[in-house]
Coordinates of C-alpha atoms in Angstrom, one line a residue:
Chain A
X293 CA -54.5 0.0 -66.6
X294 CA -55.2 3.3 -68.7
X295 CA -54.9 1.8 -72.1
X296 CA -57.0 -1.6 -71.5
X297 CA -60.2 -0.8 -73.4
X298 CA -62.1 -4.0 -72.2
X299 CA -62.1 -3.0 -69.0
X300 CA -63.2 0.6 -69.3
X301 CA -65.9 -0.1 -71.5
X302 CA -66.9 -2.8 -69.5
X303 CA -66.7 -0.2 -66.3
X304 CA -68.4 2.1 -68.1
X305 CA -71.3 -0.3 -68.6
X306 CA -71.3 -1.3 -64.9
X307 CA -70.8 1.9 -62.8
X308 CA -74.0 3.8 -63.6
X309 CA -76.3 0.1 -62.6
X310 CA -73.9 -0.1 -59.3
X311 CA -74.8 3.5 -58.5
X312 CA -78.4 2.9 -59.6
X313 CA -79.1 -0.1 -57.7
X314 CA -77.5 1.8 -54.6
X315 CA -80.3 4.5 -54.7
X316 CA -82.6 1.8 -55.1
X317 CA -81.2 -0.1 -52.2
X318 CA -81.3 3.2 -50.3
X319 CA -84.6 5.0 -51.3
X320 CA -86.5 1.3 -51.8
X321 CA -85.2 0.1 -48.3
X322 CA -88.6 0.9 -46.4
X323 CA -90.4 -1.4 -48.5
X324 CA -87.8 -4.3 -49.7
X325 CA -83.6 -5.3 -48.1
X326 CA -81.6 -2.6 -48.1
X327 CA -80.9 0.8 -46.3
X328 CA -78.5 3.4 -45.5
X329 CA -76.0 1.2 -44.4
X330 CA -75.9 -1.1 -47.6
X331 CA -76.7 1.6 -49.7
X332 CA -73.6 3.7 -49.1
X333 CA -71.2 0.7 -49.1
X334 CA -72.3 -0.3 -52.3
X335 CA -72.0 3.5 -53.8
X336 CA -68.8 3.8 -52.6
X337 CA -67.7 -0.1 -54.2
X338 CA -68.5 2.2 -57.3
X339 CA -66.5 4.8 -57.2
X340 CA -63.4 2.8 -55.7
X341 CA -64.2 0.5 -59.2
X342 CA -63.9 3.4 -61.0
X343 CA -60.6 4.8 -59.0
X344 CA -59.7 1.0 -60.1
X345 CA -60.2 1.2 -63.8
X346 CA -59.6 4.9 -64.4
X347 CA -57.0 5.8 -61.8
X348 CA -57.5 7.6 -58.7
X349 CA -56.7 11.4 -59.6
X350 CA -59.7 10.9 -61.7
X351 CA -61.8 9.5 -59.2
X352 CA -60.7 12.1 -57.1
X353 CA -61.8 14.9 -59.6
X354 CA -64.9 13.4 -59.6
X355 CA -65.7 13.1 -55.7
X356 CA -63.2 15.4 -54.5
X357 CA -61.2 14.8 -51.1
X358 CA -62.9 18.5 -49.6
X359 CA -66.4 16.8 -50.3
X360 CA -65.5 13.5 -49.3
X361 CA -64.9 14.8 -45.7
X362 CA -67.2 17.3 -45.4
X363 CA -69.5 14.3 -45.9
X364 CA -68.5 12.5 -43.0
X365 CA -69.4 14.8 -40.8
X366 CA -72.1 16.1 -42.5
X367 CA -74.5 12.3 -42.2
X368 CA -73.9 12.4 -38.7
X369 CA -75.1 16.0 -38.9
X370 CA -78.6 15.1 -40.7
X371 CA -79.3 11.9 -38.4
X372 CA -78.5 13.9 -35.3
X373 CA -80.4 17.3 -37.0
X374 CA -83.7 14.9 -36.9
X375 CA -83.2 14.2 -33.5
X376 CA -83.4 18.0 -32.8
X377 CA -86.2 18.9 -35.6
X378 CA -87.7 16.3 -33.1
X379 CA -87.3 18.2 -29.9
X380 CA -87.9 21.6 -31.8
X381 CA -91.4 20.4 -32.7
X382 CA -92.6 19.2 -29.3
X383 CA -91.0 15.4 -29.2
X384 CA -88.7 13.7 -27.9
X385 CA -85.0 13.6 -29.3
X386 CA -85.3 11.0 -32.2
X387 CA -89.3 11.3 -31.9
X388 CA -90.2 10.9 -35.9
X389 CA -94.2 11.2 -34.9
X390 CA -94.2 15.1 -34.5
X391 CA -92.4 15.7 -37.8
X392 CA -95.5 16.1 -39.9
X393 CA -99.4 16.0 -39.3
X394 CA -99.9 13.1 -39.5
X395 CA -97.9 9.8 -37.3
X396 CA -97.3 7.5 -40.0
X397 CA -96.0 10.1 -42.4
X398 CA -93.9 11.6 -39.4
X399 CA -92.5 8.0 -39.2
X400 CA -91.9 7.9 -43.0
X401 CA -89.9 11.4 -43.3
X402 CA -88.1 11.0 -39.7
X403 CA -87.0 7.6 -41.4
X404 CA -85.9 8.9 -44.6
X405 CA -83.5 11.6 -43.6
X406 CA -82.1 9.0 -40.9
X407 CA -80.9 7.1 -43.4
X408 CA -79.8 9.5 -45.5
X409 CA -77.4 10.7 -43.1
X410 CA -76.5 7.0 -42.4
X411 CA -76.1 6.4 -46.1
X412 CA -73.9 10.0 -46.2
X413 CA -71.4 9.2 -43.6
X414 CA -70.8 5.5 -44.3
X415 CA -70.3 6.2 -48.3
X416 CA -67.7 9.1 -47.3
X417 CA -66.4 7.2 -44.8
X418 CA -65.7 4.1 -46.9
X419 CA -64.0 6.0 -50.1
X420 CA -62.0 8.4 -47.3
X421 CA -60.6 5.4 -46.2
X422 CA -59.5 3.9 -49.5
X423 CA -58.2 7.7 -50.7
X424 CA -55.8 7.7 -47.6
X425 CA -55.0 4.1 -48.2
X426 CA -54.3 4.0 -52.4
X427 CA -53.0 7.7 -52.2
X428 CA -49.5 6.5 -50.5
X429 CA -46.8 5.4 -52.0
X430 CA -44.1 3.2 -51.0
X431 CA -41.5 5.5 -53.0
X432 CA -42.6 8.9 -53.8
X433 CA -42.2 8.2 -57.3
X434 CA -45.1 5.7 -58.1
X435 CA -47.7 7.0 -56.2
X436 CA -50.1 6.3 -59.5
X437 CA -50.2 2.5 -59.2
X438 CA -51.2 2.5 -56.4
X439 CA -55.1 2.7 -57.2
Chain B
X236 CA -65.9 -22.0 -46.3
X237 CA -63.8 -23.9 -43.6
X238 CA -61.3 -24.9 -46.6
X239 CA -61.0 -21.6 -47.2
X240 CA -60.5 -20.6 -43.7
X241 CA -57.4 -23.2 -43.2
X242 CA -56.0 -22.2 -46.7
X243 CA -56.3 -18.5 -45.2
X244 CA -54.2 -19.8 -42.1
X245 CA -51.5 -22.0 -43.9
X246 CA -50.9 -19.5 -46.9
X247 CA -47.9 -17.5 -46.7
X248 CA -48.4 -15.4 -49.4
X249 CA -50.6 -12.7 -48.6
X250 CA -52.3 -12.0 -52.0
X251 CA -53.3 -15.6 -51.8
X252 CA -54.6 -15.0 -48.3
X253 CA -56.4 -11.4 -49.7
X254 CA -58.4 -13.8 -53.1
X255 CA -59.1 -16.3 -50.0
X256 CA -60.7 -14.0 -47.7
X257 CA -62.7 -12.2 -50.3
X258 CA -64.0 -15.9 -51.5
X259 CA -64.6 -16.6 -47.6
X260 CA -66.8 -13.1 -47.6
X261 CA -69.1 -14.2 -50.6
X262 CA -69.5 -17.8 -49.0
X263 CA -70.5 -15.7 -45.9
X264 CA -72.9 -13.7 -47.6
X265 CA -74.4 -16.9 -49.8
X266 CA -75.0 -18.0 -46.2
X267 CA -76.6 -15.1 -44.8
X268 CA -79.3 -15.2 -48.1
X269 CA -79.7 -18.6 -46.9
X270 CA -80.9 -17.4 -43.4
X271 CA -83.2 -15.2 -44.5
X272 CA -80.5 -11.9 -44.0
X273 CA -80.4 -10.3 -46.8
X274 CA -79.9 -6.6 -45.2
X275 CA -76.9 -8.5 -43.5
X276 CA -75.8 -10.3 -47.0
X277 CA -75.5 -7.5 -48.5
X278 CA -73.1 -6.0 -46.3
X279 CA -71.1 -8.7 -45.8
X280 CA -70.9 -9.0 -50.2
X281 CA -69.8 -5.4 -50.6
X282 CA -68.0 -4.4 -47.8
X283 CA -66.3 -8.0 -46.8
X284 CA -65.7 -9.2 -50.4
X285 CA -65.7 -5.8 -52.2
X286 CA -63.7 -3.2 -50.7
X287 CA -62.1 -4.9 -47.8
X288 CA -60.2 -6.4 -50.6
X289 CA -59.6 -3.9 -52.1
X290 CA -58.3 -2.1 -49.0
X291 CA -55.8 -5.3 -48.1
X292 CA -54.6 -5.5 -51.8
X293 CA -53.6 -1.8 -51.1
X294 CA -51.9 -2.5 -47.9
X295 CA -49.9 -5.5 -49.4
X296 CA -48.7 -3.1 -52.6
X297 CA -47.6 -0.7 -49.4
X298 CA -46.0 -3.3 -47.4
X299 CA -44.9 -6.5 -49.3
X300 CA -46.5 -9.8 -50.4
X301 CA -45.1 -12.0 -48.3
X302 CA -45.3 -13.0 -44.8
X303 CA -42.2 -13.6 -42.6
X304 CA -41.3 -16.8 -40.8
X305 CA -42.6 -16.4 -37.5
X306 CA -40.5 -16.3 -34.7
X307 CA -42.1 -18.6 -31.8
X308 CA -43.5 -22.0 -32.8
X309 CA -47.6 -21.2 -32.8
X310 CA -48.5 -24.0 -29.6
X311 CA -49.4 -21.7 -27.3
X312 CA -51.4 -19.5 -29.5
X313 CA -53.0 -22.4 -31.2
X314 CA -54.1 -23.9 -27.6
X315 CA -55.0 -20.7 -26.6
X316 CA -57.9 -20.7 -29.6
X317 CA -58.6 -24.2 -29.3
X318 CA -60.0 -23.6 -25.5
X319 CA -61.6 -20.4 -26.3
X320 CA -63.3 -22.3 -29.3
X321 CA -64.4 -25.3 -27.0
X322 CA -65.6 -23.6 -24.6
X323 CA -67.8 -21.0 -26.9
X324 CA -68.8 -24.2 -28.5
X325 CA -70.0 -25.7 -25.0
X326 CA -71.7 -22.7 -24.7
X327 CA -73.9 -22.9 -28.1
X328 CA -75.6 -26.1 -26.2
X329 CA -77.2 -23.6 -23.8
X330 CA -78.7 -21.8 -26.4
X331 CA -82.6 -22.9 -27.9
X332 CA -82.5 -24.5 -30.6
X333 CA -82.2 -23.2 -33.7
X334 CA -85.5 -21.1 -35.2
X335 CA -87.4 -22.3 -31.9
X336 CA -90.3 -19.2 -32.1
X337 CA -90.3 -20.5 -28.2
X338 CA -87.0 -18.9 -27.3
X339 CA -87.0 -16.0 -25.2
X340 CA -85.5 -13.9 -27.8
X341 CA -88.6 -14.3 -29.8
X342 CA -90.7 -13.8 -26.7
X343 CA -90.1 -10.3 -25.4
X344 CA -89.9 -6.8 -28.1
X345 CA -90.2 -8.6 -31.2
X346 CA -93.8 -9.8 -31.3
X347 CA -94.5 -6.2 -30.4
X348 CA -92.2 -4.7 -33.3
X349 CA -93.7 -7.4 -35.5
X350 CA -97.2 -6.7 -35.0
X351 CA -97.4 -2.6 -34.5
X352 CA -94.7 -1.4 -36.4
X353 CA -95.9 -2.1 -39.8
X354 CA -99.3 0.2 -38.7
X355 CA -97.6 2.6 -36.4
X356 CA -94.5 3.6 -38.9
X357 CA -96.4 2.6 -42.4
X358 CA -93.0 0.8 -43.0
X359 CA -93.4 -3.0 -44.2
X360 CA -89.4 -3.9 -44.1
X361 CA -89.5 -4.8 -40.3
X362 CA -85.6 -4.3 -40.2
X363 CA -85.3 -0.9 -41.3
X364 CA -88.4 -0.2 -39.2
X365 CA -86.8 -1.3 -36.1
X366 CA -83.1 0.2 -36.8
X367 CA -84.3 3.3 -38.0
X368 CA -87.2 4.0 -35.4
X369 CA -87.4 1.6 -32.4
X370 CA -83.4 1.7 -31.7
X371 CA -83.2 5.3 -33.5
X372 CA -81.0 5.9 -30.8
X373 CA -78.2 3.1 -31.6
X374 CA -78.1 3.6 -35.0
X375 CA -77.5 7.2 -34.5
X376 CA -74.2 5.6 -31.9
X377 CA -73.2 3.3 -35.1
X378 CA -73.1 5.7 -37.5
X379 CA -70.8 7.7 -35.2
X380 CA -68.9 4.9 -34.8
X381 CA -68.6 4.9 -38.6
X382 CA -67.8 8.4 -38.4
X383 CA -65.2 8.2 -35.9
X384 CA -63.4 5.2 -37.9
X385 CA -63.0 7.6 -40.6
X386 CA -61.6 10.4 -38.5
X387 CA -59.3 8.0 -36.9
X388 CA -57.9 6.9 -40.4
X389 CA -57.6 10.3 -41.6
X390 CA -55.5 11.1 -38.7
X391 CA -53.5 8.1 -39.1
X392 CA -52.9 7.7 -42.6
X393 CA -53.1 11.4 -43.7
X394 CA -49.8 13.4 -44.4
X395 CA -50.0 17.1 -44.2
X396 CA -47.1 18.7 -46.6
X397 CA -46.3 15.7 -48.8
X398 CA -49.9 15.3 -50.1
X399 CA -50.1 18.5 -51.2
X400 CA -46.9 18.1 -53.8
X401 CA -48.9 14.5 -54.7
X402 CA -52.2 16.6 -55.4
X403 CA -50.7 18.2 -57.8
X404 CA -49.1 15.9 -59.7
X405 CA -51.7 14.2 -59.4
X406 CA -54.2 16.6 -60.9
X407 CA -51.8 17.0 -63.9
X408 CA -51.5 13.5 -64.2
X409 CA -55.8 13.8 -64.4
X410 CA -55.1 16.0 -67.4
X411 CA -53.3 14.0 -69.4
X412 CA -55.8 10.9 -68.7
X413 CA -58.2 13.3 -69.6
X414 CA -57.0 13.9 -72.6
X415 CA -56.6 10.2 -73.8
X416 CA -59.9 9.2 -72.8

């Protein structure tokens, strides 16, 4: 895998479009498809092609393990931290219409961090699982191909 | 997509089976664009055909590419699905026909979400309108759900002294790679 050139460059050319169109998916979601959900499945299909192509130490150096699982609990953090901004500012828990002055924009931001924290947990989540997975070995010897 | 399915069940070798289910997941998802899904689509392409793949490709490197003989003949299981699926499929003719804006489905919250929510939350995509803010509440219980998953594979799967000697190695292996590249 570390030597085919056609398939780094051509990784190369696709990872920063995958991770593109998953900010689009996420931060355009309010307006077209697409949301937290989708949004961190399809950032995390990018770094698990990139584990694929490059290996996973380096995938690993570049979202390490300590981040990875902070960020699981950290999503579930931010969606249920807007429930309590919620309650702190005179609404109910999960009440987006006290957030700012005015409803709608309440709505928007209350909406916005709620999937943000979805997007957070599910994209941790998803390459947590593949680290645990493509990190064993069968013999302790070729733990590399496994990614 | 059923050929795929019965090539899934008659295949006994299980990378086979893994190129057949990921095929069986984009069909899915073509299908879901055709409903009008494409949240769901989307899903289905990058989690069902992407990395569920990927996942089962690693599982068969861990545990072998084929599949053993099975012990008992499959009669009983096979009738077992058979009147599960019959009777599932007696119950579909219950259901309102498909698209029928008359059904009651269509008749209780979702002429309400359809018409207000656009105004009251300034969002046009109705789904992420009513996931995020009408049923706030059970997305915040599936993203736990997510977030339990993941603990529950970290404390299955995770080894405590051996993956420290890997993470090493590892990391020097990252140098040399570095290096090359």
């Amino acid at each position: 895998m570390r030597l085919d050139i056609i398939l780094r460059v051509l990784a190369k050319l696709l990872i920063p479009f995958a991770v593109m169109f998953a900010s689009y998916v996420q931060f355009h979601g309010d307006f077209g498809p697409g949301g937290g959900f989708q949004a961190g499945v399809i950032a995390a299909a990018a770094v698990i092609f990139y584990a694929l192509i490059y290996g996973l130490p380096s995938a690993r150096k570049v979202v390490p393990d300590a981040l990875v699982e902070a960020m699981i609990a950290l999503g579930v953090l931010i969606y249920a931290g807007v429930g309590v901004a919620g309650l702190l500012l005179g609404g109910n828990f999960l009440d987006y219409f006290v957030l700012a002055h005015d409803p709608v924009h309440g709505q928007h931001r209350g909406i916005f961090w709620v999937e943000v924290g979805v997007l957070v947990t599910v994209f941790a989540v998803m390459l947590k699982i593949f680290y645990v997975f493509a990190g064993r070995s069968r013999s302790p010897v070729d733990s590399e191909d496994a990614s | 997509m059923g050929a795929a399915a019965i090539g899934i069940a008659r295949q006994r070798n299980l990378f086979g089976v893994v190129l057949l289910s990921g095929i069986y997941s984009f069909l899915m998802a073509t299908l879901l664009v055709v409903l009008d899904a494409v949240d769901v689509a989307m899903t289905e392409a990058a989690v069902g055909a992407g990395i569920s793949t990927v996942l089962l490709l690693g599982a068969i490197y861990l545990a072998g590419s084929t599949e053993s003989k099975p012990i008992h003949k499959p009669w009983l299981p096979l009738f077992v699905v058979a009147v599960t699926g019959g009777v599932l499929v007696y119950g579909t003719l219950g259901l309102p026909a498909f698209s029928d804006p008359q059904a009651p489905i269509h008749q209780h919250v979702a002429p309400q979400y359809l018409k207000e929510g656009p105004e009251k939350t300034g969002v046009p995509n109705v789904v992420t309108e009513v996931l995020a803010s009408y049923r706030g509440f059970d997305t915040l219980g599936e993203t736990t759900v997510v977030f339990t998953a993941g603990i529950g594979v970290i404390a299955l799967l995770r080894r405590g002294k051996p993956r420290k000697r890997f993470k090493s190695r590892d990391s020097a292996k990252a140098g040399d790679g570095g290096g090359a590249s």
